[in-house]
Amino acid sequence: MNDAVLSLREVRKSYREADGNRLDVIQVGQFELAAGDQIALVGSSGSGKSTLLNLIAGILLPDAGVVCVNGTDITQLPEAKRDRFRAGNIGYVFQSFNLLQGFTALENVRLGQMFGNGTGDAVELLKKVDLAHRLHHKPRALSVGEQQRVAIARALVNAPALVLADEPTGSLDAANGTAVLELLRQVCTEGRHTLLMVTHDPAVMRHFERVVRLEELR
Amino acid sequence: MNLFKIVTKNMRQRALATTLTGISVALAVALTVAIVHIKRGMQQRFEQSTLGYEMVIGAKGSPLQLVLNTVFNLDISPGNIPWTLVEKLQADRRVKAAVPFSVGDNYRGFRIIGTTGAFGETFGYKLAEGRWFTCSIEALRDAFKEALEHSQERIAKEKGDAPAKPAAHHHNAAEAVIGATVAQETGLRVGQKFIAAHGVEVSPNAEEHTDNPWTITGILAPTGTAVDRGLYINLDSFYHIEGHEVRDAPKDNDPDPGQVSAIALKLRSPIHAFPIYREINDGEEAMAAFPAVEVRKLFAIVGNIDRILLAQAILIGLVAGVAIAVSIYNSMSERRREIAILRALGARRGTIFAIVVLEAVAICAAGAVAGVAGGHLIVMVANAALRHVSGFTVAPLTMEVAELWVVAGSVALGALAGIGPAWRAYRTEVAENLAPTS
């Protein structure tokens, strides 16, 4: 095994359709990301981008193949260990933020910390994403841009090797989207986190030096 | 951040359902605590009151009625027994003390009991202040004679005959020693006088013995028994009151016209209990009863009612448990996304299961704690009724071990109620629930 942060080999995922036929959603031959890499993975809607991120995060298991994160084949881990591994090694930023509504910004970040046993400073991270004045506000009291910045802080609180972002600007306007995107890239650069972002937005793709189409992974 | 904080947040988000289900648990626990507390408290009070009263003797009838009347100042006297029996028992070598009682009057609802100086000495009742009343056997015999003359005078009047002139009698002072509760509730103090009303219960039409006021010579130290609610007078003064003549038609050669309501016995050895019990009950003039046995029988009867009430409280608890289970189970549909987010953040299935079970447990535990407080509040409120019915009150702030079991049971109920919803949460699929539902 090399020093790749993410390594996919012969990964297959299919779903059984209502008529009983199997639909191949993911077919990846070989794909690797090194520490500090930042790439945009591009595909049309419904092409399986989110499914691929869930496979990398260990939320879903492939029908076949190897998914290595930081040198660990997560497909071989029992579910509980896979959950713990995900919390400590993978940060996940969602299009719809996925913040818990009953918790403040700070509490949402600390939730991420709790499951990953992280020792990062949640307050410092929120300051870094320019939310020092919003620590104790609940998501409903935050703008959508602020909510996504909370989600970024939460994804980074355990200093993960790999950050997965599933169309993180999809729910934001252009200005907010650009700001969030730059922020995410900046903090990943500073922390040498590997960033894999899926998108179908050409505007987002332009921010990345390396853009990979999902079909190219076959 | 920890699991308890997550649970608290979840409960706050469902504040109405949490509060309502918590209240139903609190209601069940409050009822259980109140029932257990009142039953235990009353049983202790009753058993405490029987201490020292090894056997009571009274007119034939209900042994429970005799015990309630003699030991607890409750119910009415089953009738009278001859004074000669008192003397006979006092002369019996097996008997350490035979203390006579005569009842029939009250002061503001507190019973007046005529007895002798042996009462305090035999049962170890201590005075908080003052001295015991004076009562001698000579004065008592004189009182019986006077009572007999009053009876004869009344019978002669009824027949239309000229009544004989009653002889002059020497009267001891009419004195009383009162129980601690009587002193506290009536404000009577040593040296003050009081007038008795006829009958053992307060009645607006009761005749008052205005010509026979008693002077208080002492106040008893609190005993926690029925004695606290009695006014104890010298027995001879009881028979000086008009209307307390003891027989309708005394026989000509009756050596002793005296009668008493009951006798309490203290024996030299427990081995004498059954022989004396049999001798008395085989005879025709009286009946013997063991207070401890009668109290146990009474609480065996009360215990059945008690069990029905407890069963009702447990049923309410079970319904509350089902309500919690249904409420949390139904909320799982709305919480699928939250669960998926927690899972995506790294929470294990077991952690999610624990959060949901803890939520049900927390509702039950909070309800149980509120219920324990509520139960004690019920006891405080019920004390007024208890005092009216039994003369006793139950200390509302003492804790019973059973209460800890009730709280533990409620926590177990919560855990049980949480299992169904927790299993549903456990099985929540992460990937398909991460996206918002429209």
CSV table of N, CA, C and O in Angstrom, one decimal, chain B residues 245-288:
chain,number,residue,atom,x,y,z
B,245,GLU,N,-74.1,6.7,86.2
B,245,GLU,CA,-74.4,5.6,87.1
B,245,GLU,C,-74.4,4.3,86.2
B,245,GLU,O,-74.9,4.4,85.0
B,246,VAL,N,-74.0,3.3,86.8
B,246,VAL,CA,-73.5,2.2,85.9
B,246,VAL,C,-74.5,1.1,85.6
B,246,VAL,O,-74.2,0.2,84.8
B,247,ARG,N,-75.6,1.0,86.4
B,247,ARG,CA,-76.5,-0.1,86.1
B,247,ARG,C,-77.9,0.4,86.1
B,247,ARG,O,-78.3,1.3,86.9
B,248,ASP,N,-78.7,-0.2,85.3
B,248,ASP,CA,-80.2,0.2,85.3
B,248,ASP,C,-80.9,-0.4,86.5
B,248,ASP,O,-81.7,0.2,87.2
B,249,ALA,N,-80.5,-1.6,86.9
B,249,ALA,CA,-81.2,-2.3,88.0
B,249,ALA,C,-80.3,-3.1,88.8
B,249,ALA,O,-80.1,-4.3,88.7
B,250,PRO,N,-79.6,-2.4,89.7
B,250,PRO,CA,-78.6,-3.1,90.6
B,250,PRO,C,-79.3,-4.1,91.5
B,250,PRO,O,-80.4,-3.9,92.0
B,251,LYS,N,-78.7,-5.3,91.7
B,251,LYS,CA,-79.3,-6.3,92.6
B,251,LYS,C,-79.1,-5.9,94.0
B,251,LYS,O,-78.2,-5.1,94.4
B,252,ASP,N,-80.0,-6.4,94.9
B,252,ASP,CA,-80.0,-5.9,96.3
B,252,ASP,C,-78.7,-6.2,97.0
B,252,ASP,O,-78.1,-5.4,97.7
B,253,ASN,N,-78.2,-7.4,96.8
B,253,ASN,CA,-77.0,-7.8,97.5
B,253,ASN,C,-75.7,-7.7,96.7
B,253,ASN,O,-74.7,-8.4,96.9
B,254,ASP,N,-75.8,-6.9,95.7
B,254,ASP,CA,-74.6,-6.7,94.8
B,254,ASP,C,-73.5,-6.1,95.7
B,254,ASP,O,-73.6,-5.0,96.2
B,255,PRO,N,-72.4,-6.9,95.8
B,255,PRO,CA,-71.3,-6.4,96.6
B,255,PRO,C,-70.5,-5.2,96.0
B,255,PRO,O,-69.9,-4.4,96.7
B,256,ASP,N,-70.7,-5.1,94.7
B,256,ASP,CA,-69.9,-4.0,94.0
B,256,ASP,C,-70.6,-3.6,92.8
B,256,ASP,O,-70.6,-4.3,91.8
B,257,PRO,N,-71.2,-2.5,92.8
B,257,PRO,CA,-72.0,-2.0,91.6
B,257,PRO,C,-71.1,-1.4,90.5
B,257,PRO,O,-71.7,-1.0,89.5
B,258,GLY,N,-69.8,-1.3,90.7
B,258,GLY,CA,-69.0,-0.6,89.7
B,258,GLY,C,-68.8,-1.4,88.4
B,258,GLY,O,-68.9,-2.6,88.3
B,259,GLN,N,-68.7,-0.6,87.4
B,259,GLN,CA,-68.4,-1.2,86.0
B,259,GLN,C,-67.4,-0.3,85.3
B,259,GLN,O,-67.3,0.9,85.6
B,260,VAL,N,-66.6,-1.0,84.4
B,260,VAL,CA,-65.7,-0.2,83.6
B,260,VAL,C,-65.8,-0.6,82.2
B,260,VAL,O,-66.5,-1.6,81.9
B,261,SER,N,-65.2,0.2,81.2
B,261,SER,CA,-65.4,-0.1,79.8
B,261,SER,C,-64.4,-1.2,79.4
B,261,SER,O,-64.7,-2.1,78.6
B,262,ALA,N,-63.2,-1.2,79.9
B,262,ALA,CA,-62.2,-2.2,79.5
B,262,ALA,C,-61.1,-2.2,80.5
B,262,ALA,O,-60.9,-1.3,81.4
B,263,ILE,N,-60.3,-3.3,80.4
B,263,ILE,CA,-59.1,-3.4,81.2
B,263,ILE,C,-57.9,-3.8,80.3
B,263,ILE,O,-58.0,-4.6,79.4
B,264,ALA,N,-56.8,-3.1,80.5
B,264,ALA,CA,-55.6,-3.4,79.8
B,264,ALA,C,-54.6,-4.2,80.7
B,264,ALA,O,-54.5,-3.8,81.9
B,265,LEU,N,-54.1,-5.3,80.2
B,265,LEU,CA,-53.3,-6.2,81.1
B,265,LEU,C,-51.8,-6.1,80.7
B,265,LEU,O,-51.5,-6.1,79.5
B,266,LYS,N,-51.0,-6.2,81.7
B,266,LYS,CA,-49.5,-6.4,81.5
B,266,LYS,C,-49.2,-7.6,82.3
B,266,LYS,O,-49.6,-7.7,83.5
B,267,LEU,N,-48.6,-8.6,81.7
B,267,LEU,CA,-48.4,-9.9,82.3
B,267,LEU,C,-47.0,-10.1,82.9
B,267,LEU,O,-46.1,-9.4,82.4
B,268,ARG,N,-46.9,-10.9,83.8
B,268,ARG,CA,-45.5,-11.2,84.4
B,268,ARG,C,-44.7,-12.0,83.4
B,268,ARG,O,-43.5,-11.8,83.4
B,269,SER,N,-45.3,-12.8,82.6
B,269,SER,CA,-44.6,-13.6,81.6
B,269,SER,C,-45.5,-13.8,80.4
B,269,SER,O,-46.7,-14.0,80.6
B,270,PRO,N,-44.9,-13.9,79.2
B,270,PRO,CA,-45.8,-14.1,78.0
B,270,PRO,C,-46.4,-15.5,78.1
B,270,PRO,O,-47.5,-15.7,77.4
B,271,ILE,N,-45.8,-16.4,78.8
B,271,ILE,CA,-46.5,-17.8,78.9
B,271,ILE,C,-47.8,-17.8,79.5
B,271,ILE,O,-48.6,-18.7,79.4
B,272,HIS,N,-48.2,-16.7,80.3
B,272,HIS,CA,-49.5,-16.6,80.9
B,272,HIS,C,-50.5,-16.1,79.9
B,272,HIS,O,-51.7,-16.1,80.3
B,273,ALA,N,-50.1,-15.6,78.8
B,273,ALA,CA,-51.1,-14.9,77.9
B,273,ALA,C,-52.2,-15.8,77.5
B,273,ALA,O,-53.4,-15.5,77.6
B,274,PHE,N,-51.9,-17.0,76.9
B,274,PHE,CA,-53.0,-17.9,76.4
B,274,PHE,C,-53.9,-18.5,77.5
B,274,PHE,O,-55.1,-18.5,77.3
B,275,PRO,N,-53.3,-18.9,78.6
B,275,PRO,CA,-54.2,-19.4,79.7
B,275,PRO,C,-55.2,-18.3,80.1
B,275,PRO,O,-56.4,-18.6,80.2
B,276,ILE,N,-54.7,-17.1,80.3
B,276,ILE,CA,-55.6,-16.1,80.8
B,276,ILE,C,-56.7,-15.7,79.7
B,276,ILE,O,-57.8,-15.6,79.9
B,277,TYR,N,-56.1,-15.7,78.4
B,277,TYR,CA,-57.0,-15.4,77.3
B,277,TYR,C,-58.2,-16.4,77.2
B,277,TYR,O,-59.3,-16.1,77.1
B,278,ARG,N,-57.8,-17.7,77.4
B,278,ARG,CA,-58.8,-18.8,77.4
B,278,ARG,C,-59.8,-18.7,78.5
B,278,ARG,O,-61.0,-18.8,78.4
B,279,GLU,N,-59.2,-18.4,79.7
B,279,GLU,CA,-60.1,-18.3,80.9
B,279,GLU,C,-61.1,-17.2,80.8
B,279,GLU,O,-62.3,-17.4,81.1
B,280,ILE,N,-60.7,-16.1,80.3
B,280,ILE,CA,-61.6,-14.9,80.1
B,280,ILE,C,-62.6,-15.3,79.1
B,280,ILE,O,-63.8,-15.1,79.3
B,281,ASN,N,-62.2,-15.8,77.9
B,281,ASN,CA,-63.1,-16.0,76.8
B,281,ASN,C,-64.1,-17.2,77.1
B,281,ASN,O,-65.2,-17.2,76.5
B,282,ASP,N,-63.6,-18.1,77.9
B,282,ASP,CA,-64.5,-19.2,78.3
B,282,ASP,C,-65.6,-18.8,79.3
B,282,ASP,O,-66.7,-19.4,79.4
B,283,GLY,N,-65.3,-17.7,80.0
B,283,GLY,CA,-66.3,-17.2,81.0
B,283,GLY,C,-67.4,-16.4,80.3
B,283,GLY,O,-67.4,-16.2,79.0
B,284,GLU,N,-68.4,-15.9,81.0
B,284,GLU,CA,-69.5,-15.3,80.4
B,284,GLU,C,-69.5,-13.8,80.5
B,284,GLU,O,-70.2,-13.1,79.8
B,285,GLU,N,-68.6,-13.3,81.4
B,285,GLU,CA,-68.8,-11.8,81.7
B,285,GLU,C,-67.9,-10.9,80.8
B,285,GLU,O,-68.1,-9.7,80.8
B,286,ALA,N,-66.9,-11.5,80.2
B,286,ALA,CA,-66.0,-10.6,79.4
B,286,ALA,C,-65.3,-11.4,78.2
B,286,ALA,O,-65.5,-12.6,78.1
B,287,MET,N,-64.6,-10.6,77.5
B,287,MET,CA,-63.9,-11.1,76.3
B,287,MET,C,-62.4,-10.6,76.4
B,287,MET,O,-62.2,-9.4,76.7
B,288,ALA,N,-61.5,-11.4,76.0
B,288,ALA,CA,-60.1,-10.9,75.9
B,288,ALA,C,-59.6,-10.8,74.5
B,288,ALA,O,-60.1,-11.6,73.6
